[in-house]
Tab-separated table of C-alpha atoms in Angstrom:
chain	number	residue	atom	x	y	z
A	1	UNK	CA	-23.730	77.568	-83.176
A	2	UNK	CA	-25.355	77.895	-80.119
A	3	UNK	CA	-28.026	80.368	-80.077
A	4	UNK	CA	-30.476	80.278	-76.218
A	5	UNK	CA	-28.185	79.423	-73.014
A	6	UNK	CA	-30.160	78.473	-70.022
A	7	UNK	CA	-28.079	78.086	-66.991
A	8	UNK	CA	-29.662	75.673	-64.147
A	9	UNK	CA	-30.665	77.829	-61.453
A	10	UNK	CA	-31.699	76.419	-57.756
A	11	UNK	CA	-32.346	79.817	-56.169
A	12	UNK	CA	-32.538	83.881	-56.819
A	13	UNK	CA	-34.913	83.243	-60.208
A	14	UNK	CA	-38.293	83.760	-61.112
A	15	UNK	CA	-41.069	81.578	-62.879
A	16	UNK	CA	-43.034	82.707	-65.411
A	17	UNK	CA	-45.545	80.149	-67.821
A	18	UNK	CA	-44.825	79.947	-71.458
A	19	UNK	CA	-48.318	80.430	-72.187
A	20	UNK	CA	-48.075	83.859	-71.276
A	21	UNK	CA	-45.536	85.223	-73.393
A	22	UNK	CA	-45.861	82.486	-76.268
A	23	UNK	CA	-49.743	82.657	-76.789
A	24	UNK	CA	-51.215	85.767	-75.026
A	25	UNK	CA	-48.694	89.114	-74.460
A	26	UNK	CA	-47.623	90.142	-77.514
A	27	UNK	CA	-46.630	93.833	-76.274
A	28	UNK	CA	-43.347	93.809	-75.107
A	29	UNK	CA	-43.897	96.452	-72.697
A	30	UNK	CA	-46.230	94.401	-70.930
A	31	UNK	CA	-43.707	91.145	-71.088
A	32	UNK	CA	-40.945	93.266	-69.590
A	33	UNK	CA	-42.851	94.884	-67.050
A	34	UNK	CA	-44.404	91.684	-66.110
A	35	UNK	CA	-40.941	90.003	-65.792
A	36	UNK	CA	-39.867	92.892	-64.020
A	37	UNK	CA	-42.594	92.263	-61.122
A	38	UNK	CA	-42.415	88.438	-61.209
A	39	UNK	CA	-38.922	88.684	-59.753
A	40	UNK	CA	-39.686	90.971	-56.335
A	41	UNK	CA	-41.284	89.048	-53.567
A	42	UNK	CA	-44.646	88.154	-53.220
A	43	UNK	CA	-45.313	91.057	-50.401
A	44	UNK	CA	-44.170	93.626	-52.194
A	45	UNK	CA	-46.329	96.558	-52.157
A	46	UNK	CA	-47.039	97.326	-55.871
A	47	UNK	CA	-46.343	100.808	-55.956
A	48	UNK	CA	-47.071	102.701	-59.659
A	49	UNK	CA	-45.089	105.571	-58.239
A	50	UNK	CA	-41.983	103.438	-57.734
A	51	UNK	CA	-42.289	101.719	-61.179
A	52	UNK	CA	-42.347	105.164	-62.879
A	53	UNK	CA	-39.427	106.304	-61.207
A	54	UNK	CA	-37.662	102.795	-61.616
A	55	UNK	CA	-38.508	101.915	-65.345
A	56	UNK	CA	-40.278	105.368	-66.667
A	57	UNK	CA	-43.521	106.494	-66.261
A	58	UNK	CA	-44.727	106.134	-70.542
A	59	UNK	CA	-43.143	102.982	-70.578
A	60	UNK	CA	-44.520	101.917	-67.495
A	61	UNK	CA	-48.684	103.194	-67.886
A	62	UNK	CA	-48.476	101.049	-71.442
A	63	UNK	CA	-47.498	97.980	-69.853
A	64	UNK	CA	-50.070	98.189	-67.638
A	65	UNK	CA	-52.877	99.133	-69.860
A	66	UNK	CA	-52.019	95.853	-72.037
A	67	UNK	CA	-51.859	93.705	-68.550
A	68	UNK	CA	-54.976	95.055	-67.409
A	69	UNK	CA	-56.963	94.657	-70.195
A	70	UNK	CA	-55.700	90.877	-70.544
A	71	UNK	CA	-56.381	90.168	-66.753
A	72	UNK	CA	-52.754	89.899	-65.543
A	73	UNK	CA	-53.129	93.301	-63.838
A	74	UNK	CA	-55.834	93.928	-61.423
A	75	UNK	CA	-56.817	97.555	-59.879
A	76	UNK	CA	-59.126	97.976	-56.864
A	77	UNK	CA	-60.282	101.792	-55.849
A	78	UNK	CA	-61.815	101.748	-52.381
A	79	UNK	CA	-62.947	104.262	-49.860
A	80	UNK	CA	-61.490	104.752	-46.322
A	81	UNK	CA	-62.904	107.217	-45.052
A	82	UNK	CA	-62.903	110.116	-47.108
A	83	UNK	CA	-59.531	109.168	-48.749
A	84	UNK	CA	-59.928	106.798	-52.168
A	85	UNK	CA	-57.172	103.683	-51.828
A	86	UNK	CA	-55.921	102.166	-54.698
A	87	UNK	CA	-54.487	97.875	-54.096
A	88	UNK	CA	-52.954	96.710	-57.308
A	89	UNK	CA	-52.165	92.748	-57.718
A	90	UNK	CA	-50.109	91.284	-60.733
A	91	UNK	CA	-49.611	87.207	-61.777
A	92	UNK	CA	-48.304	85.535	-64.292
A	93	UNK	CA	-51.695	83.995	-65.310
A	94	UNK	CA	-54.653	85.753	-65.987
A	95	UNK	CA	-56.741	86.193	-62.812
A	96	UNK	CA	-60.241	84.202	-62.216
A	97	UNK	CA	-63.394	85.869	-61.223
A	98	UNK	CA	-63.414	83.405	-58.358
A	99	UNK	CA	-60.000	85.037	-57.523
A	100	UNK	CA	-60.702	88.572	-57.751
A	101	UNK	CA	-64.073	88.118	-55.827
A	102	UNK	CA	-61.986	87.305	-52.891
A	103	UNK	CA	-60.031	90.382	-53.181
A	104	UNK	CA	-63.689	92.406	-53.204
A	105	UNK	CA	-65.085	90.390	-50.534
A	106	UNK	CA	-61.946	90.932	-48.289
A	107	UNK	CA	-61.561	94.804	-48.578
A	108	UNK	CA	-65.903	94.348	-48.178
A	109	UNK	CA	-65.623	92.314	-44.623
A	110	UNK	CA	-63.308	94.955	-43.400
A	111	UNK	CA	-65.765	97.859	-44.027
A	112	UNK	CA	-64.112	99.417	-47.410
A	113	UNK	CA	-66.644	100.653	-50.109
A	114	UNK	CA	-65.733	98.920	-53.264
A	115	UNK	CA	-65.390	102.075	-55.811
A	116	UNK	CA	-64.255	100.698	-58.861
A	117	UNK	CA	-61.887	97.806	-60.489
A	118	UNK	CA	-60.365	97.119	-63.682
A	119	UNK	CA	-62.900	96.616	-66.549
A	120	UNK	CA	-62.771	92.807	-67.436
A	121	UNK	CA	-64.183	92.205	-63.612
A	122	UNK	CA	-66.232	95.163	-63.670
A	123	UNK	CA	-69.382	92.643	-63.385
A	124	UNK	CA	-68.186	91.586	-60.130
A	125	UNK	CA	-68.930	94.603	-58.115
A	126	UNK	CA	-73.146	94.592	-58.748
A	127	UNK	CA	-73.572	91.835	-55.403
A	128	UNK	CA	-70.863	93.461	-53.220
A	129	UNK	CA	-72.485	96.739	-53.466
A	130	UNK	CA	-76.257	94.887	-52.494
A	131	UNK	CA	-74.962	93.469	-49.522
A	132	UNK	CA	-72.998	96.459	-48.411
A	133	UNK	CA	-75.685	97.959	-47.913
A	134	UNK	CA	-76.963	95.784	-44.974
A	135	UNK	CA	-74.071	94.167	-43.968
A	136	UNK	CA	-74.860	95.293	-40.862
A	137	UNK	CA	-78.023	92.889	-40.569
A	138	UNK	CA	-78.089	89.635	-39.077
A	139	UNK	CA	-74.369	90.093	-38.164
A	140	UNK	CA	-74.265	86.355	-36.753
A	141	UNK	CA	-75.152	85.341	-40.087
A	142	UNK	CA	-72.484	87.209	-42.171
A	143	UNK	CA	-72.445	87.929	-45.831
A	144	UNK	CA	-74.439	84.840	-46.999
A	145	UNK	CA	-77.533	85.868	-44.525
A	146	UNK	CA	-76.852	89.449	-45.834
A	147	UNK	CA	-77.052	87.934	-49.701
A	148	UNK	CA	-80.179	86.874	-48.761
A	149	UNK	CA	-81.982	89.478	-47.079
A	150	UNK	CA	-81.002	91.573	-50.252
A	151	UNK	CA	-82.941	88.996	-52.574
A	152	UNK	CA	-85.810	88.583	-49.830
A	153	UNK	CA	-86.177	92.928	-49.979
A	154	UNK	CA	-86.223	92.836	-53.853
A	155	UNK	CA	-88.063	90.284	-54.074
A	156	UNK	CA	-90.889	92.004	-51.192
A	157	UNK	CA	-90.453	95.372	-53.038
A	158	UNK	CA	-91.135	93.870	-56.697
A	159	UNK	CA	-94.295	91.991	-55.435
A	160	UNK	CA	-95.486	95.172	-53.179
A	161	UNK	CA	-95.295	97.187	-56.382
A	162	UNK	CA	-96.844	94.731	-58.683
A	163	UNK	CA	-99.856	94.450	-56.346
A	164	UNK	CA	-100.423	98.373	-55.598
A	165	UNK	CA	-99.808	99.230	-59.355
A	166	UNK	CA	-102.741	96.804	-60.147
A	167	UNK	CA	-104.519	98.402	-57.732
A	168	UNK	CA	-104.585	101.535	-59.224
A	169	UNK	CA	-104.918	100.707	-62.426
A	170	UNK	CA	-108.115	98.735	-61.447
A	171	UNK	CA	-109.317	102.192	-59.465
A	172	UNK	CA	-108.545	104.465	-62.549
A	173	UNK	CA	-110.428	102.059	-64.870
A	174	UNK	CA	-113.552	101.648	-62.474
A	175	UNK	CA	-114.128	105.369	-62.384
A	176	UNK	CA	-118.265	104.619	-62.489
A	177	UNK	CA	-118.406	101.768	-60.214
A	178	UNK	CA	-121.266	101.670	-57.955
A	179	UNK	CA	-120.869	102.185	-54.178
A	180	UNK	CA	-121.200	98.175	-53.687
A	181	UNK	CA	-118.312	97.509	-56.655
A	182	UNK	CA	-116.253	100.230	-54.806
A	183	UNK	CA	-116.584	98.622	-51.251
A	184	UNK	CA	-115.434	95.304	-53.177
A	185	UNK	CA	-112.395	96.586	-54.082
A	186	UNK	CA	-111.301	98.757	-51.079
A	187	UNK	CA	-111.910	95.397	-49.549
A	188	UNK	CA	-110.081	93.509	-51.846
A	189	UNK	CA	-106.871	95.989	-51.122
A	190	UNK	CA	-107.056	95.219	-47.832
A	191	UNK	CA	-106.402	91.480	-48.316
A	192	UNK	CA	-103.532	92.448	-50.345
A	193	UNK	CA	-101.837	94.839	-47.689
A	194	UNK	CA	-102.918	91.389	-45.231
A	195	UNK	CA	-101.074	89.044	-47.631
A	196	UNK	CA	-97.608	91.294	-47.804
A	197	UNK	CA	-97.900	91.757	-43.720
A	198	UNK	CA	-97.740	88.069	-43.658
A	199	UNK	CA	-95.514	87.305	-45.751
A	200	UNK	CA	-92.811	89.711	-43.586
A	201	UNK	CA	-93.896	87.786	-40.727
A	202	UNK	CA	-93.350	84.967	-42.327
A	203	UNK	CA	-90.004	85.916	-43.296
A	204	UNK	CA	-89.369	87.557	-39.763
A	205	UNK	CA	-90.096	83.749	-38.399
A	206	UNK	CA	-87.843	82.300	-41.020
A	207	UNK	CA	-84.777	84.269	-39.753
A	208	UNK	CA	-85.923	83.622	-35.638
A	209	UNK	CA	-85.694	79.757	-37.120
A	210	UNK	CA	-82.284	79.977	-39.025
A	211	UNK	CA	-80.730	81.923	-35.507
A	212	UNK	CA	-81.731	79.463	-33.243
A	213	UNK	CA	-80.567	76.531	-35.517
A	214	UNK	CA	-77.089	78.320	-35.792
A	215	UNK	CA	-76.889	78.223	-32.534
A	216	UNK	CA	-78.377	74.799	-31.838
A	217	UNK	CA	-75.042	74.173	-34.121
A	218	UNK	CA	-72.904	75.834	-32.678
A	219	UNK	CA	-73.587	73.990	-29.389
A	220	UNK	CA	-72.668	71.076	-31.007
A	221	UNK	CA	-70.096	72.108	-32.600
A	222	UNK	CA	-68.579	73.263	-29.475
A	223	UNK	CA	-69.656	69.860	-27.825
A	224	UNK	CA	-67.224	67.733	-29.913
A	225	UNK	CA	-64.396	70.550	-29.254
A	226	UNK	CA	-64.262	69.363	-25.592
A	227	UNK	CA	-63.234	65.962	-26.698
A	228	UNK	CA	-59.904	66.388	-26.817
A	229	UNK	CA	-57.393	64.379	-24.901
A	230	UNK	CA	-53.815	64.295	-23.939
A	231	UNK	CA	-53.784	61.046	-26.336
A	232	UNK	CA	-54.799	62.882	-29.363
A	233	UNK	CA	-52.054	65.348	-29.406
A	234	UNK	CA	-49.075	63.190	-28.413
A	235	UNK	CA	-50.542	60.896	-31.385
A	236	UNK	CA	-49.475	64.023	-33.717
A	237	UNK	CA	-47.146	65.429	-31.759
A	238	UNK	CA	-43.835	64.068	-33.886
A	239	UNK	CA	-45.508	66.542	-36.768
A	240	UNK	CA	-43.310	69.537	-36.747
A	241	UNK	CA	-44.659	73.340	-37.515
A	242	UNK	CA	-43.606	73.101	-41.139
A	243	UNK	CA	-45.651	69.362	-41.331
A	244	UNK	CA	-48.749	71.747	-39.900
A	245	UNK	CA	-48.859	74.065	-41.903
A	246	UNK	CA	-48.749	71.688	-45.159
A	247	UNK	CA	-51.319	69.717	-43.825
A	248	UNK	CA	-53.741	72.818	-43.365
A	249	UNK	CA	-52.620	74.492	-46.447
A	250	UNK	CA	-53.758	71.207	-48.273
A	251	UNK	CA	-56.918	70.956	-46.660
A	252	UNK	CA	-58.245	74.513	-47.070
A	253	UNK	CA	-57.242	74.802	-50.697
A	254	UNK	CA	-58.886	71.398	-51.591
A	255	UNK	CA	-61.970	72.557	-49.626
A	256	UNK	CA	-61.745	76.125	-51.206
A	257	UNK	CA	-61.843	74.176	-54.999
A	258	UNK	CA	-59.934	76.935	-56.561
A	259	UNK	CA	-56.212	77.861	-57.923
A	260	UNK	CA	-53.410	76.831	-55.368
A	261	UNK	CA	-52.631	80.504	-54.462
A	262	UNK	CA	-52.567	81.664	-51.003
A	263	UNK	CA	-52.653	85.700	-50.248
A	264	UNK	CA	-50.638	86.783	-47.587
A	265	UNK	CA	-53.936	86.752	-45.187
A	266	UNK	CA	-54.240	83.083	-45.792
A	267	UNK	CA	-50.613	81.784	-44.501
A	268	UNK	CA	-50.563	84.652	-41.578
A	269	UNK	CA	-53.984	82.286	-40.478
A	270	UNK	CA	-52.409	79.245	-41.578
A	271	UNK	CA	-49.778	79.720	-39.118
A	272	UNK	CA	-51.718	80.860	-36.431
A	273	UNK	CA	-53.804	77.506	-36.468
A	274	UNK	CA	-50.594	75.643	-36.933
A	275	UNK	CA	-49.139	76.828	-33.386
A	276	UNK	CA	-52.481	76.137	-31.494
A	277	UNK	CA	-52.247	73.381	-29.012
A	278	UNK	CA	-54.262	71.321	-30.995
A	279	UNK	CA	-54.132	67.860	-32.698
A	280	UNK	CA	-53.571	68.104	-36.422
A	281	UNK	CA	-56.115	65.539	-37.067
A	282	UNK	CA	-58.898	67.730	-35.058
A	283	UNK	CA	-57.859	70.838	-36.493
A	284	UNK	CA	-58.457	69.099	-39.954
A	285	UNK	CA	-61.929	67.604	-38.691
A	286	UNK	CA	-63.056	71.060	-37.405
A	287	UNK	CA	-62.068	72.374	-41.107
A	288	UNK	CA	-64.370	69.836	-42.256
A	289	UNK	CA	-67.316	70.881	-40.015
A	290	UNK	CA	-66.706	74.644	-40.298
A	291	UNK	CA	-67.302	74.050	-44.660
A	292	UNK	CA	-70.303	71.549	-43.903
A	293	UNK	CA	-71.893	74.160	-41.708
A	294	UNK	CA	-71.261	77.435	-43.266
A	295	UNK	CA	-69.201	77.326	-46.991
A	296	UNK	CA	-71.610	75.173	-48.615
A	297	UNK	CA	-75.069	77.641	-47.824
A	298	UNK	CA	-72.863	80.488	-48.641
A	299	UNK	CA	-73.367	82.683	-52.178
A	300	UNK	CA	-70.297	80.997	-53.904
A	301	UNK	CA	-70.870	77.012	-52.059
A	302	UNK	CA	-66.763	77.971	-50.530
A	303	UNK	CA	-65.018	79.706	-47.627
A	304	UNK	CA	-62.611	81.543	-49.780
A	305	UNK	CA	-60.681	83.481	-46.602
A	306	UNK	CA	-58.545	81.426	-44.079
A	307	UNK	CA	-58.751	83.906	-41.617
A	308	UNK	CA	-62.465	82.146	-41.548
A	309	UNK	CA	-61.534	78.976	-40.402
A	310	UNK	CA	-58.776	80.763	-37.695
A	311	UNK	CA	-61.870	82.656	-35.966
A	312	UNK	CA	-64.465	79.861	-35.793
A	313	UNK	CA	-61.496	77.674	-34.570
A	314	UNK	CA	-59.960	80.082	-32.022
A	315	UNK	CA	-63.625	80.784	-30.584
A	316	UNK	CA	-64.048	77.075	-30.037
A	317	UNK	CA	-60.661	76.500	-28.409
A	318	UNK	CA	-61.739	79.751	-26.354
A	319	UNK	CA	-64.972	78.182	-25.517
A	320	UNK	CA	-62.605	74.952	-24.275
A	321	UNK	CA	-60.692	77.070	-21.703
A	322	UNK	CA	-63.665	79.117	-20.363
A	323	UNK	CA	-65.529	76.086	-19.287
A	324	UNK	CA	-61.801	74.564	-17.654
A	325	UNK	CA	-61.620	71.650	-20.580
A	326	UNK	CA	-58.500	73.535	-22.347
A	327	UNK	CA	-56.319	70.763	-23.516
A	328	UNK	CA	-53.453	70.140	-21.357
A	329	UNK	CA	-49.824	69.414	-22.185
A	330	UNK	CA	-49.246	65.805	-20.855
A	331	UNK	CA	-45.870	65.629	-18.236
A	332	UNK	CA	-42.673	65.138	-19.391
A	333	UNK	CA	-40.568	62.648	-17.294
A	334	UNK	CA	-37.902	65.140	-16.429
A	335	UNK	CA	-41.001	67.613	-15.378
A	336	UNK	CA	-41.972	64.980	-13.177
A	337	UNK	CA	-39.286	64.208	-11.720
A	338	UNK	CA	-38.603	67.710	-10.350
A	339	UNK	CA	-42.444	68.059	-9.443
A	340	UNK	CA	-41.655	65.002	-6.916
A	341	UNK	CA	-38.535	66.347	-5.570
A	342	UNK	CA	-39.778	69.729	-4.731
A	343	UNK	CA	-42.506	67.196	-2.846
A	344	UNK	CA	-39.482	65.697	-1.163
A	345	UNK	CA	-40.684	62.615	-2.637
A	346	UNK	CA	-37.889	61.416	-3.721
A	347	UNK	CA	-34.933	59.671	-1.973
């Protein structure tokens, strides 16, 4: 007797790991409405309005309390404006931290305040709130420069208290010092304020330093950018689009060392870099310098956004065409042809 039919299917079916359902979800409200989601495409705007009226709203709100709390269901609450947004993402694995940090970090680069998200990665939100607060310092430097001022502040404040609060407590317990003792240690506060003073110059200086080697970077980055020849594309120019985008999609998830997902963000940039007039093999190389540079100093040691990678490259190839070094599409024969008969060069 046969019991479980699986027909072969090539097309119109969805994937879902065993693990899931065999070890973890016991709930079948949460299988079903898991299932349910795993079948509609991957830029379908999760709606919880449209799944009550689809499947039932009680049905529906359990599912998702059992996916959320096992990481398979994901809810961000943002501010825009003075509206609160809600994104909700679903897999069929549970997410990483490394995974949902991107999602914080993306909604954070576009100016969104981070309200709340679902419990398990409730951790996360402590270091996007600290640097929202001064993203707006040392802009050139981004996120990882604003990580750091954070640190350097709390670091300032706690040693600024510690000092003054000994202070004090030195003042209340030398009540009958004698006019010399006193002159000691109105003195001796004085070096103190001298010390923290120099230590925010020193600090100030640091950042000057880190600016100008940026840019001292940059130059050179911008340097080997110009070295591209009519050679180096027609080497890669029997690639086609789809070959391009492969390649790139490769290269940024090995450098990005984690999961082989790719949001919706990631393949718009993807494809944008794919159509640039530029060598696949220097488009790869840049990749390579753009992680050397600036993923490996930043708070997580990755560049976990493509669209990264598309603005450092597109200001580069921008760079190219302003100084009159854009790369040029070499002549076809049949171009030149015509060129010389409009010349009346030919017989």
């Amino acid at each position: 007797m046969i019991g479980i039919i699986k027909r072969p299917k090539t097309k119109g079916f969805a994937q879902i790991d065993n693990k899931t359902y065999q070890e973890d979800l016991k709930d079948i409200r949460a299988m079903g409405l898991l299932s349910y989601l795993m079948t509609l495409p991957t830029n379908w705007q999760i709606s919880k309005t449209h799944l009550y009226a689809e499947l039932g709203k009680g049905l529906v709100a359990a599912g998702i309390r059992v996916l959320e709390q096992k990481g398979y269901w994901v809810q961000i609450t943002y501010r825009s404006g003075s509206k609160n947004l809600h994104s909700y993402s679903v897999s069929d694995l549970p997410f990483s931290d490394l995974e949902i940090n991107e999602m914080i970090w993306e909604l954070a680069d576009e100016g969104f305040k981070i309200k709340s998200i679902s419990e398990p990665f409730s951790h996360l939100l402590a270091e996007v709130e600290d640097v929202f607060d001064c993203k707006n310092e040392e802009a050139l430097q981004g996120n990882r420069s604003c990580s750091s001022s954070v640190i350097e502040k709390q670091q300032l404040e706690t040693s600024t208290s510690t000092l003054i609060a000994e202070i004090q407590h030195l003042k209340t317990n030398t009540s009958s010092l004698t006019v010399e003792k006193e002159h000691l240690l109105n003195k001796q506060e004085k070096i103190n304020k001298k010390e923290i003073n120099n230590i925010k110059i020193n600090k100030n200086k640091t950042r000057v330093e880190n600016h100008h080697q940026i840019n001292k970077e940059s130059d050179e980055f911008t340097e080997q950018a110009l070295k591209i020849t009519d050679d180096d594309f027609n080497r890669n120019n029997h690639l086609s689009l789809n070959d391009r985008v492969r390649k790139i999609s490769e290269k940024f998830l090995y450098l990005r060392n984690r999961g082989d997902l790719l949001s919706v963000k990631d393949i718009h940039s993807i494809e944008n870099i794919a159509n640039l007039h530029v060598p696949l093999e220097t488009l790869l190389i840049w990749m390579d310098q753009i992680f050397d540079k600036y993923g490996k100093s930043s708070p997580q040691q990755t560049i976990n956004s493509m669209s990264y990678y598309e603005a450092a490259i597109r200001s580069q190839t921008d760079v190219s065409k302003h100084k009159g070094l854009s790369i040029k599409r070499k002549e076809t024969l049949q171009e030149r042809l015509e060129r010389l008969d409009k010349l009346g060069l030919l017989d």
